[in-house]
Tab-separated table of C-alpha atoms in Angstrom:
chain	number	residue	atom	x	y	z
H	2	UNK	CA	-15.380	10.713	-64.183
H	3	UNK	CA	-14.340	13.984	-62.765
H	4	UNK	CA	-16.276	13.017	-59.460
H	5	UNK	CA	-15.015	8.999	-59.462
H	6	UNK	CA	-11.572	10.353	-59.519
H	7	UNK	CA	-11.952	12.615	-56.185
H	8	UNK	CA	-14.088	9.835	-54.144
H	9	UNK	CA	-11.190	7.210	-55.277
H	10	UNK	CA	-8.554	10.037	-54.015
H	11	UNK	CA	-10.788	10.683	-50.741
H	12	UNK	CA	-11.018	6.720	-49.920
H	13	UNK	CA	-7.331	6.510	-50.479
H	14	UNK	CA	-6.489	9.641	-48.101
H	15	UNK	CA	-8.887	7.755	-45.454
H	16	UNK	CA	-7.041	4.475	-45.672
H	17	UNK	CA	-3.888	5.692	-45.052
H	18	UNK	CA	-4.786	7.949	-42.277
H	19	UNK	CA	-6.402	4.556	-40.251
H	20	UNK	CA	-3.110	2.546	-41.018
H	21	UNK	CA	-0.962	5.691	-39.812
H	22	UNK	CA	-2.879	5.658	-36.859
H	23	UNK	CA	-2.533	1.847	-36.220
H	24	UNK	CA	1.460	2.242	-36.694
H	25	UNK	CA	2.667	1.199	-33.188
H	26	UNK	CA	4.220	4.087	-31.022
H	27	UNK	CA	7.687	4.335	-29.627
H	28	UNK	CA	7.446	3.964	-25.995
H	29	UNK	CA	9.919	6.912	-25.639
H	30	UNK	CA	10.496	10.238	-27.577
H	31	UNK	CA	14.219	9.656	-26.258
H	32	UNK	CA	16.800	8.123	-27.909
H	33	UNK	CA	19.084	4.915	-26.535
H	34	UNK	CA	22.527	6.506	-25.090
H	35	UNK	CA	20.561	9.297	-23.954
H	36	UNK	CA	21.964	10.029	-20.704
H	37	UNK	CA	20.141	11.975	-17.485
H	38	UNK	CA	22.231	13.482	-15.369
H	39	UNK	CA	21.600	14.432	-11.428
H	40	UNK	CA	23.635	16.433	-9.399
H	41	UNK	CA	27.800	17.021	-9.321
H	42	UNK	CA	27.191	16.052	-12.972
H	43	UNK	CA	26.487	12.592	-11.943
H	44	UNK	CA	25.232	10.091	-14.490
H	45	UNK	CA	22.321	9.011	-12.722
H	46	UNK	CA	20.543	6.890	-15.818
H	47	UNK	CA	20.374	6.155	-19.536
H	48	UNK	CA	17.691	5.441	-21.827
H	49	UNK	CA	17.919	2.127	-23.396
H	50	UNK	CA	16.457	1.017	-26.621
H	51	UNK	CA	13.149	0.174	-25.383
H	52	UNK	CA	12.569	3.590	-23.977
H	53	UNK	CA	13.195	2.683	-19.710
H	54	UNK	CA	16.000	4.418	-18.034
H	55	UNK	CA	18.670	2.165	-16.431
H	56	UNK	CA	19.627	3.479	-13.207
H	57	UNK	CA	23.298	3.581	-12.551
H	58	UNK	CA	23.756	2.852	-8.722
H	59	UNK	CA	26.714	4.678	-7.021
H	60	UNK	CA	29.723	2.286	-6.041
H	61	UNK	CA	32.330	4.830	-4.686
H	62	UNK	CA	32.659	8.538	-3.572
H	63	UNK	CA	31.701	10.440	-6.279
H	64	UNK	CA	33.341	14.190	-6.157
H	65	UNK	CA	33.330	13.975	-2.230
H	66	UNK	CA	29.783	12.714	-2.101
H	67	UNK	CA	29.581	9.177	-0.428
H	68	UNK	CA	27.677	6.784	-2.387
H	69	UNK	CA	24.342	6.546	-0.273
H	70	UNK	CA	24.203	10.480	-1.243
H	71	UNK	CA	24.403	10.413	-4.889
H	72	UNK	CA	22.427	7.538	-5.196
H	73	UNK	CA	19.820	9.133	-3.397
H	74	UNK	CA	20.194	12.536	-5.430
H	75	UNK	CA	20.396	10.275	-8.648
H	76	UNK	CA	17.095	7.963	-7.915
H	77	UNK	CA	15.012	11.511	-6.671
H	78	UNK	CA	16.206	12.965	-10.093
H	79	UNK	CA	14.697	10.115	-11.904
H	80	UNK	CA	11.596	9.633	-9.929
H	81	UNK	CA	10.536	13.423	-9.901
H	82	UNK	CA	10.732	13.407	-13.858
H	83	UNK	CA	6.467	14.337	-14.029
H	84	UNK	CA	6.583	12.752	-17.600
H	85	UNK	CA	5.922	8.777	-17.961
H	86	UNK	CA	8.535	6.931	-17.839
H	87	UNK	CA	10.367	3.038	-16.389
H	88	UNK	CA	13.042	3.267	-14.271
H	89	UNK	CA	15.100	-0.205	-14.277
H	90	UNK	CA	17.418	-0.876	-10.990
H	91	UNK	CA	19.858	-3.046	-12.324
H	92	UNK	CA	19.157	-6.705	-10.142
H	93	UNK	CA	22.330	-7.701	-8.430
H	94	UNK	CA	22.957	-4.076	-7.619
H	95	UNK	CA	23.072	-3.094	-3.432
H	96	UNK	CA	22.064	0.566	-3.907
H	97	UNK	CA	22.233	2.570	-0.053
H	98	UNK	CA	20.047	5.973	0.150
H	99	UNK	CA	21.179	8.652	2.227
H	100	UNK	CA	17.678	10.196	2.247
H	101	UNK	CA	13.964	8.571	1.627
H	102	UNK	CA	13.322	9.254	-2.181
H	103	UNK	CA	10.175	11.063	-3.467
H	104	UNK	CA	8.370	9.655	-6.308
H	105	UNK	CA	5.983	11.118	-8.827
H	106	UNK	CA	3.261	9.990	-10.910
H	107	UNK	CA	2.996	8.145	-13.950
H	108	UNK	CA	6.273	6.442	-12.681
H	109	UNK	CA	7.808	2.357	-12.945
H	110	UNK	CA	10.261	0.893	-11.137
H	111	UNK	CA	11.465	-1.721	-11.924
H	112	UNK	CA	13.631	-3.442	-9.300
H	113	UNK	CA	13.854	-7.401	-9.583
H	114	UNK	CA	16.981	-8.870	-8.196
H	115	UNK	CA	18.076	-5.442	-6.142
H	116	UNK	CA	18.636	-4.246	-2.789
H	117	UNK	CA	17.701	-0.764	-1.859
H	118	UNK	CA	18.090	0.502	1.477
H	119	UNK	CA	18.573	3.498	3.886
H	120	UNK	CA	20.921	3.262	7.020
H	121	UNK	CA	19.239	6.808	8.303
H	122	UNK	CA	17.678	6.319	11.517
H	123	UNK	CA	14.234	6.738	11.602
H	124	UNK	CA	13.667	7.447	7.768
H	125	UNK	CA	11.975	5.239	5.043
H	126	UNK	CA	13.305	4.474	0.963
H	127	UNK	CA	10.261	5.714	-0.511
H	128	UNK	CA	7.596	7.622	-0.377
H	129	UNK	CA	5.279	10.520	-2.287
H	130	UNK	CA	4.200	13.588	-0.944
H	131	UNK	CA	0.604	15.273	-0.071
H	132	UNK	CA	0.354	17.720	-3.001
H	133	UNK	CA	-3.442	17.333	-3.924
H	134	UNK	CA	-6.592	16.317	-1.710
H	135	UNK	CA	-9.304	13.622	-3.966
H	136	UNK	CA	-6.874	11.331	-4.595
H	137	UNK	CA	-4.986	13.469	-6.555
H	138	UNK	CA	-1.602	13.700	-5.242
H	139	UNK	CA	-0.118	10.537	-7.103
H	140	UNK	CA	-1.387	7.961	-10.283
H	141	UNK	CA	-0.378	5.312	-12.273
H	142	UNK	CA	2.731	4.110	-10.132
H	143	UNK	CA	3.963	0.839	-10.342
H	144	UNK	CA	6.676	-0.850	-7.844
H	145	UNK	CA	7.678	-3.905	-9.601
H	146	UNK	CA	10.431	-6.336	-7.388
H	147	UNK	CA	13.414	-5.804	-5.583
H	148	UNK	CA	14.081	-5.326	-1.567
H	149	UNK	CA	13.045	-2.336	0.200
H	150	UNK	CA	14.674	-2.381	3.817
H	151	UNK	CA	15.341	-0.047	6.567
H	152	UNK	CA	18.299	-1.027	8.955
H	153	UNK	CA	16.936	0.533	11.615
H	154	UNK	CA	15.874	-1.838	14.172
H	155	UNK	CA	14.557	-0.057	16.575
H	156	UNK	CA	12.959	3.390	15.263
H	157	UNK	CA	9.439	4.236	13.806
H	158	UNK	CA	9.853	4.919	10.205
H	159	UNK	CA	7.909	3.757	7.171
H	160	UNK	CA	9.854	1.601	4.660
H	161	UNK	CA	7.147	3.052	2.208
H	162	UNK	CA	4.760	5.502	2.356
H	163	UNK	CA	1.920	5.950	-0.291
H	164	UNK	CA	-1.177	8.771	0.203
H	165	UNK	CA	-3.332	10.672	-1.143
H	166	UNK	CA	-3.686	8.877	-5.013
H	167	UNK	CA	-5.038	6.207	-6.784
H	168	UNK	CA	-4.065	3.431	-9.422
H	169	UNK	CA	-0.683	2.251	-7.451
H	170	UNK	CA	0.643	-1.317	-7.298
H	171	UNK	CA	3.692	-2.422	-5.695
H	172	UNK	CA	3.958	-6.144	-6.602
H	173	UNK	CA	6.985	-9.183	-6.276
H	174	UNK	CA	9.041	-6.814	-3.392
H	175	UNK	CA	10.271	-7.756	-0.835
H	176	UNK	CA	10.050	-4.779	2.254
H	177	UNK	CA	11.734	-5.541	5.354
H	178	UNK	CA	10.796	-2.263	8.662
H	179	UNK	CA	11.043	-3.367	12.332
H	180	UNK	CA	8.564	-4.074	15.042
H	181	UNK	CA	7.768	-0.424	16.153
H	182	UNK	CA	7.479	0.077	12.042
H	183	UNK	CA	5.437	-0.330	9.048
H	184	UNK	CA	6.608	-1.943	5.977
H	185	UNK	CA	3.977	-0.337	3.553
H	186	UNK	CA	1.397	2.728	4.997
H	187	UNK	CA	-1.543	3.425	2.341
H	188	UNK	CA	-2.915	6.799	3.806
H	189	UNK	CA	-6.492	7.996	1.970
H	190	UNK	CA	-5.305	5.897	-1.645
H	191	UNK	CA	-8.029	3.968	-3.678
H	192	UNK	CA	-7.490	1.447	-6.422
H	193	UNK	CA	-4.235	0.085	-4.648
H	194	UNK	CA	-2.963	-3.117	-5.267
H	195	UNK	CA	-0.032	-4.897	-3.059
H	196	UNK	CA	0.339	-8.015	-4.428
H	197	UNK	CA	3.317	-11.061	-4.590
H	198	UNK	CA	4.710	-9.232	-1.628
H	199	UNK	CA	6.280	-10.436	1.401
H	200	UNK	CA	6.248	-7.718	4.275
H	201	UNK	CA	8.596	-8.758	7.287
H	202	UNK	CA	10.184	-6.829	10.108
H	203	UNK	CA	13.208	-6.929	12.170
H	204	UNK	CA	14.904	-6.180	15.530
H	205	UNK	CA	13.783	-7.143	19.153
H	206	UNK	CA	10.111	-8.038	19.695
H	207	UNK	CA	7.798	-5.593	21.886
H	208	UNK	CA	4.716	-7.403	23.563
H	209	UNK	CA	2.966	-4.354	23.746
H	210	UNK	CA	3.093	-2.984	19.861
H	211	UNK	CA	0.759	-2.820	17.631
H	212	UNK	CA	2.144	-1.890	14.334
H	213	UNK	CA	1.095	-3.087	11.743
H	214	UNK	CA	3.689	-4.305	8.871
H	215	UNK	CA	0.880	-3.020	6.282
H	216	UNK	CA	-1.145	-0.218	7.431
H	217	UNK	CA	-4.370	0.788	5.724
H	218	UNK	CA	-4.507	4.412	6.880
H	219	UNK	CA	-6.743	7.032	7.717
H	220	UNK	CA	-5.596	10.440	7.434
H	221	UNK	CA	-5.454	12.112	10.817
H	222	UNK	CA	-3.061	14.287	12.545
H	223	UNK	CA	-2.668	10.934	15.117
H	224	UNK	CA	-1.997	8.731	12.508
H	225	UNK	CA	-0.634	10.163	9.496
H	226	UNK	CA	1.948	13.243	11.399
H	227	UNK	CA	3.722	13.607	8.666
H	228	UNK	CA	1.407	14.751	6.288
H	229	UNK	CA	1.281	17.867	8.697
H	230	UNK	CA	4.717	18.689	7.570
H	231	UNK	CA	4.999	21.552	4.968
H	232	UNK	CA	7.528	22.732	2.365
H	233	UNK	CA	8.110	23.443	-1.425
H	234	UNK	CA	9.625	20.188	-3.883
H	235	UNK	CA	10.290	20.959	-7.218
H	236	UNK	CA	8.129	24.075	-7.193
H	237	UNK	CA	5.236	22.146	-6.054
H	238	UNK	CA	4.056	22.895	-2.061
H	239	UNK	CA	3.151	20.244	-0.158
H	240	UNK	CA	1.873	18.795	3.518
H	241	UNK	CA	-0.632	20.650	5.848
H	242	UNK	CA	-3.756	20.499	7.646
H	243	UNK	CA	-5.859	19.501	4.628
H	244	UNK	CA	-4.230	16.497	3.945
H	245	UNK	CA	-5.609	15.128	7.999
H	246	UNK	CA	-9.055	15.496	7.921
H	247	UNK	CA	-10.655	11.877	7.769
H	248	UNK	CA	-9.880	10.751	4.250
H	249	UNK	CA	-9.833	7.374	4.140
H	250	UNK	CA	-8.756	3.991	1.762
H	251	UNK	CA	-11.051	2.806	-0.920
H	252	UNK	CA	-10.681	-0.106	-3.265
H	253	UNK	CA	-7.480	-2.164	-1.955
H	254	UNK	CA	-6.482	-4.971	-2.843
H	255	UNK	CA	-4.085	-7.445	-0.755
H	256	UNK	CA	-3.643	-10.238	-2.457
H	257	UNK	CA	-1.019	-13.575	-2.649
H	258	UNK	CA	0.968	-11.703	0.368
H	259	UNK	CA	2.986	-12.998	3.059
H	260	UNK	CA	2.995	-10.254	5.719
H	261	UNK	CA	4.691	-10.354	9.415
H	262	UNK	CA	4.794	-8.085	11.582
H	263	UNK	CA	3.772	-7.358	15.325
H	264	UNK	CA	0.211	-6.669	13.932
H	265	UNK	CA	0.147	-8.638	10.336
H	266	UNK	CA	-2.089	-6.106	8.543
H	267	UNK	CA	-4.549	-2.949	10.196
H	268	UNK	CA	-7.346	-1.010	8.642
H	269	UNK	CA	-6.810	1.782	10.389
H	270	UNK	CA	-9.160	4.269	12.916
H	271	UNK	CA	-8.279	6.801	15.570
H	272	UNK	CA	-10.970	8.376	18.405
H	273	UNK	CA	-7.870	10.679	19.304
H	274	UNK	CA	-8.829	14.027	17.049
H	275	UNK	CA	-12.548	13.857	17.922
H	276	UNK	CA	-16.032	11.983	16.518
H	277	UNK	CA	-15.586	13.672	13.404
H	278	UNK	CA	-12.518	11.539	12.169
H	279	UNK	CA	-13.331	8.774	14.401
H	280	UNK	CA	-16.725	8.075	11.815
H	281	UNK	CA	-14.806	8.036	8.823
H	282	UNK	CA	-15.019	4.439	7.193
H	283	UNK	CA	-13.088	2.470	4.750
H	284	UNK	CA	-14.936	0.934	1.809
H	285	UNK	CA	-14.237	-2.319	-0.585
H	286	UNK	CA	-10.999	-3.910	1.128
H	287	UNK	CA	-10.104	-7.391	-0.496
H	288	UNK	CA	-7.729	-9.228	0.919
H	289	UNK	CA	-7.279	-12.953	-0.827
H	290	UNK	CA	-4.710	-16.075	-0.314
H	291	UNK	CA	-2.012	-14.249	2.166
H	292	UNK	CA	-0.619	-15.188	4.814
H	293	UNK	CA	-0.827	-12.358	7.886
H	294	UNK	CA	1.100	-12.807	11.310
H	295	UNK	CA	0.593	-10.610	14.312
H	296	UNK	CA	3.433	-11.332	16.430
H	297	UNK	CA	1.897	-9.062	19.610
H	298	UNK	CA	-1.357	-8.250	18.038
H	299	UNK	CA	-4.012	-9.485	15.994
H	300	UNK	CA	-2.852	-10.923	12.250
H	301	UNK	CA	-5.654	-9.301	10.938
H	302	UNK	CA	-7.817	-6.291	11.832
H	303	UNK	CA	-10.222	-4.277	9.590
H	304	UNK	CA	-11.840	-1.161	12.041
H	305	UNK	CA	-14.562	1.181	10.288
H	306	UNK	CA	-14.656	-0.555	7.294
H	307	UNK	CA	-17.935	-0.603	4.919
H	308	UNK	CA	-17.520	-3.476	2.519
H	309	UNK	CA	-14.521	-6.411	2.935
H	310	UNK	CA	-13.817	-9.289	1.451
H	311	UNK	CA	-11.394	-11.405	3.256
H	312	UNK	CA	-11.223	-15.414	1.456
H	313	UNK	CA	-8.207	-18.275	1.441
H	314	UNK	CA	-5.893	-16.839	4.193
H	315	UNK	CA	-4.055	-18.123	7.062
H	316	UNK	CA	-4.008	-15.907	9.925
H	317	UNK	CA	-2.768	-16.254	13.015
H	318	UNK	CA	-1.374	-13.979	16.425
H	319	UNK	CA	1.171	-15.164	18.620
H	320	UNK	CA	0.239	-12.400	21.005
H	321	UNK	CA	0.590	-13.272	24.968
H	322	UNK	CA	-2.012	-10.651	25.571
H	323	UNK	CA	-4.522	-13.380	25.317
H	324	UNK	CA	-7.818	-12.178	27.369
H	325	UNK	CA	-7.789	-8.993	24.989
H	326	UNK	CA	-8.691	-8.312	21.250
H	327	UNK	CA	-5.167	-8.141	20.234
H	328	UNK	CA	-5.094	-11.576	21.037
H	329	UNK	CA	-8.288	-12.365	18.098
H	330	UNK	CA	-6.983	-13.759	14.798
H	331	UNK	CA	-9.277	-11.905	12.076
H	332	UNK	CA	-10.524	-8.784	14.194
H	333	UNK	CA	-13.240	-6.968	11.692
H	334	UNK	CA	-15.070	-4.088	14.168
H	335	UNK	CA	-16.889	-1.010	13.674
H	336	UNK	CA	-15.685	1.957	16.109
H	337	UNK	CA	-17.548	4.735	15.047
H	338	UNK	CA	-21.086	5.882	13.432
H	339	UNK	CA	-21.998	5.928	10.058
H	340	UNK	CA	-25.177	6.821	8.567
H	341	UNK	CA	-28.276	4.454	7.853
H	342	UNK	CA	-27.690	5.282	3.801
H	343	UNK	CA	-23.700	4.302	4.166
H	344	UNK	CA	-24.394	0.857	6.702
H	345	UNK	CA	-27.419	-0.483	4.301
H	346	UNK	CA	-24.859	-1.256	1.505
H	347	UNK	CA	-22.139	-2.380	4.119
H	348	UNK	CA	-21.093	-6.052	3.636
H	349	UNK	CA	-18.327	-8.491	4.917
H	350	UNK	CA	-17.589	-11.480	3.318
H	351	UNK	CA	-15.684	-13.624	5.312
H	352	UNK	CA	-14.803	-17.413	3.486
H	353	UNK	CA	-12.581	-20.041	3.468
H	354	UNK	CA	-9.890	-18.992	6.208
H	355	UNK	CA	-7.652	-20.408	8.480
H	356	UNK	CA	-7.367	-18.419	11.749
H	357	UNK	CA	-5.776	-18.763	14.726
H	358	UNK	CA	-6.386	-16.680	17.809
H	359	UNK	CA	-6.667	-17.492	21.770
H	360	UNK	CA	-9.908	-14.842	22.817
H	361	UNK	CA	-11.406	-15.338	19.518
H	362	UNK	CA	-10.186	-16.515	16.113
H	363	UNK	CA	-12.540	-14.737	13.989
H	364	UNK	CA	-14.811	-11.761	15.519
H	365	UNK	CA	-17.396	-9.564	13.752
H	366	UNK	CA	-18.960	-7.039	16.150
H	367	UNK	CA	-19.659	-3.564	16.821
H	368	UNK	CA	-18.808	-0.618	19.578
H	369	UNK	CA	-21.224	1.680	18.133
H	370	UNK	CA	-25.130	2.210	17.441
H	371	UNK	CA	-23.969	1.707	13.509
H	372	UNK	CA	-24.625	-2.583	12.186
H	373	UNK	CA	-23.548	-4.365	9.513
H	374	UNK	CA	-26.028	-4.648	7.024
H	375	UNK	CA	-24.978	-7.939	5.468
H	376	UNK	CA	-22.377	-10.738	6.625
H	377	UNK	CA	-21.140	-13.833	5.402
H	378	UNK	CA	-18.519	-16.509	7.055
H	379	UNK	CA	-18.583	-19.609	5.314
H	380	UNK	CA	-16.141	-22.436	5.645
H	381	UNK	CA	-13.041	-21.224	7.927
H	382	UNK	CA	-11.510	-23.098	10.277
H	383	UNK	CA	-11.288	-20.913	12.947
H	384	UNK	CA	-8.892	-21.876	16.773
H	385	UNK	CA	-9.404	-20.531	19.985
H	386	UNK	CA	-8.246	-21.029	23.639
H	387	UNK	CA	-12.136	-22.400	24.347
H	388	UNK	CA	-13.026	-23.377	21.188
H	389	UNK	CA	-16.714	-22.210	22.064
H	390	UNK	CA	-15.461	-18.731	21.585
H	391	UNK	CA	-13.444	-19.317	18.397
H	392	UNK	CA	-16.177	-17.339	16.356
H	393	UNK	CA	-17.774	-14.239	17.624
H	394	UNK	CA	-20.308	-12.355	15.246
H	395	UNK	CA	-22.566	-9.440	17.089
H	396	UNK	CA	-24.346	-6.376	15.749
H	397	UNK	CA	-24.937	-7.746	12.335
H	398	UNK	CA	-28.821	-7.272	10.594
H	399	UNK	CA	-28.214	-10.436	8.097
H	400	UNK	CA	-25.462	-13.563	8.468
H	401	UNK	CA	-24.890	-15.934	6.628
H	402	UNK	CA	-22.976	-19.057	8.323
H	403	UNK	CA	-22.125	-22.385	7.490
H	404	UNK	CA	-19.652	-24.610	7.075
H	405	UNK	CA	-17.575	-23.273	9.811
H	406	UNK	CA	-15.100	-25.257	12.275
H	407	UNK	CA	-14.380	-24.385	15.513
H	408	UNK	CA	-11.202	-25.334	17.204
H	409	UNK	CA	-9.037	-25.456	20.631
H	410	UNK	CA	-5.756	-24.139	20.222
């Protein structure tokens, strides 16, 4: 009886231990009314009652501080919190920075129905900063809505500015940079997403740019400066000559974009700081039902990039520079050398596009000894100036094509 009575106590103890542990968990330790505060004492967000902290944009000098500044002070307060949490911008609210804002990991923000923008010339809204090499220096971030602008017309800037990390989406946002600008930069991040965007730019066309409104980035000294840049944030250091060395993008994903700009949308290469950097390669780039618009260069170009999927977009230059490749639609070339292990799993899948060029609409090839292993361009519509030349494929072992029309534009 004696030994009934402890097994009965035992399976009792058990069952209440699996329902405790099935009991669903607050999505904050803090309490609703719970107030953060930033500098000057400024109230810069409170937690609500489902855990997120609502941001409390700046309307009016605050203690001698113009808005811009304490709204930039208040959003960097909230964003360098390292534990999880949702930050909510309040839609309807126009919030100016004074500064670009530095976010953390593990990090929401929520932004649907506001305006956030920086009148500094030559400055971006948002970016993280190289803290860890490996994809280490940022996680689990998630952009969700809103407008990100720069009002600078005419300076190079970077409306936002992800590198170095992994699991990121920025999704429904709007991001508005200029023609000598990028809208969104991914420098050496994997598992990216940018999707429901629409990337546009502003100010007075050049015919001779070629930047991109969504770079995907290698990180060199050429192409990524400012990761050269070094200091202490929060008692973390950050930036130096680590962070440049040929780390590249893996696992992006593009996907129901609209993106503008005087290239649409660049994976990235540069033969500036030697071979070494110039053989780096991309790997497993998707990019599915967008719409990408070079204005002076091509809409879309992939350079040293291992494994692509590109399917359902409409793609198109308006470039004048028509007898060179910035004038191709969908421009997918290796630059440097890879090795015989990394080009035997390389494969480009190319399906179901509309692309308009005037050299070429669609072009495959290669500058280097290095081949693409596998190809496949089914079904796109593809326009040229002489329609004969509206699809170029060279340097590939294995293609396979069908379905394909060629066009005079």
């Amino acid at each position: 009886m004696k030994k009934l009575t402890k097994w009965l106590v035992m399976a009792c103890l058990i069952t209440a231990c699996l329902a405790f542990c099935k009991m669903p968990v607050s999505a904050s330790s803090h309490k609703a009314g719970e107030v953060i505060y930033s500098s000057w004492g400024y109230k810069a967000g409170t937690y609500d009652s489902e855990g997120q902290i609502q941001f409390r944009p700046c309307k009016k000098n605050y203690k001698g501080h113009s808005p811009a500044t304490v709204n930039a002070d208040a959003l960097q307060t909230l964003c360098a919190l390292k534990r999880k949490k949702t930050i909510v911008i309040p839609s309807g609210s126009s919030v100016e920075l004074a500064s670009t804002v530095h976010i953390n990991s593990n990090t929401t923000i929520i932004a649907t129905g506001a305006d956030i923008y920086i009148s500094k010339s030559g400055s971006g809204v948002l970016n993280n900063l190289p803290t860890a090499v490996n994809y280490q220096s940022i996680e689990n971030v998630i952009i969700d809505g809103g407008t990100w602008r720069t009002t600078d017309k005419t300076h190079q800037c970077t409306v936002i500015r992800l590198c170095h990390g992994k699991n990121v989406a920025v999704k429904n946002a709007k991001v508005v940079g200029n023609y000598q600008s990028h809208c969104i930069e991914l420098i050496a991040m994997k598992k990216t997403t940018i999707e429901g965007c629409r990337l546009t730019v502003q100010g007075k066309k050049d015919k001779n740019s070629v930047e991109e409104a969504l770079q995907i980035d290698v990180a060199s000294p050429t192409t990524a400066p400012g990761l050269l840049a070094t200091g202490t944030f929060h008692g973390t250091a950050y930036g130096g000559t680590k962070y440049v060395q040929g780390q590249t993008c893996k696992n992006i994903k593009v996907l129901n974009c609209y993106i503008k700009g005087s290239r649409g949308l660049c994976a990235n290469y540069t033969e500036v700081n030697g071979q070494k950097i110039k053989n780096k390669f991309h790997d497993k780039i998707t990019i599915q039902n967008c719409t990408l618009i070079g204005t002076s260069a091509e809409g879309c170009t992939l350079y040293n990039t291992l494994r692509a999927t590109v399917t359902d977009n409409t793609i198109r230059t308006t470039s004048t520079r028509r007898t060179r490749s910035y004038s191709v639609g969908l421009n997918i070339t290796i630059q440097g050398v890879a090795s015989a292990s990394m080009m035997k799993k390389s494969n480009i899948v190319v399906m179901n596009n509309k692309v308009k060029g005037y050299r070429q609409g669609i072009q495959i090839v290669s500058r280097s000894s290095s081949r693409y292993q596998k190809t496949t361009v089914k079904n796109n519509v593809c326009y040229a100036t002489n329609k004969a030349n509206a699809l170029l494929i060279l340097s590939v072992n294995s293609v396979k094509k069908s379905g394909n029309k060629l066009k005079t534009r």
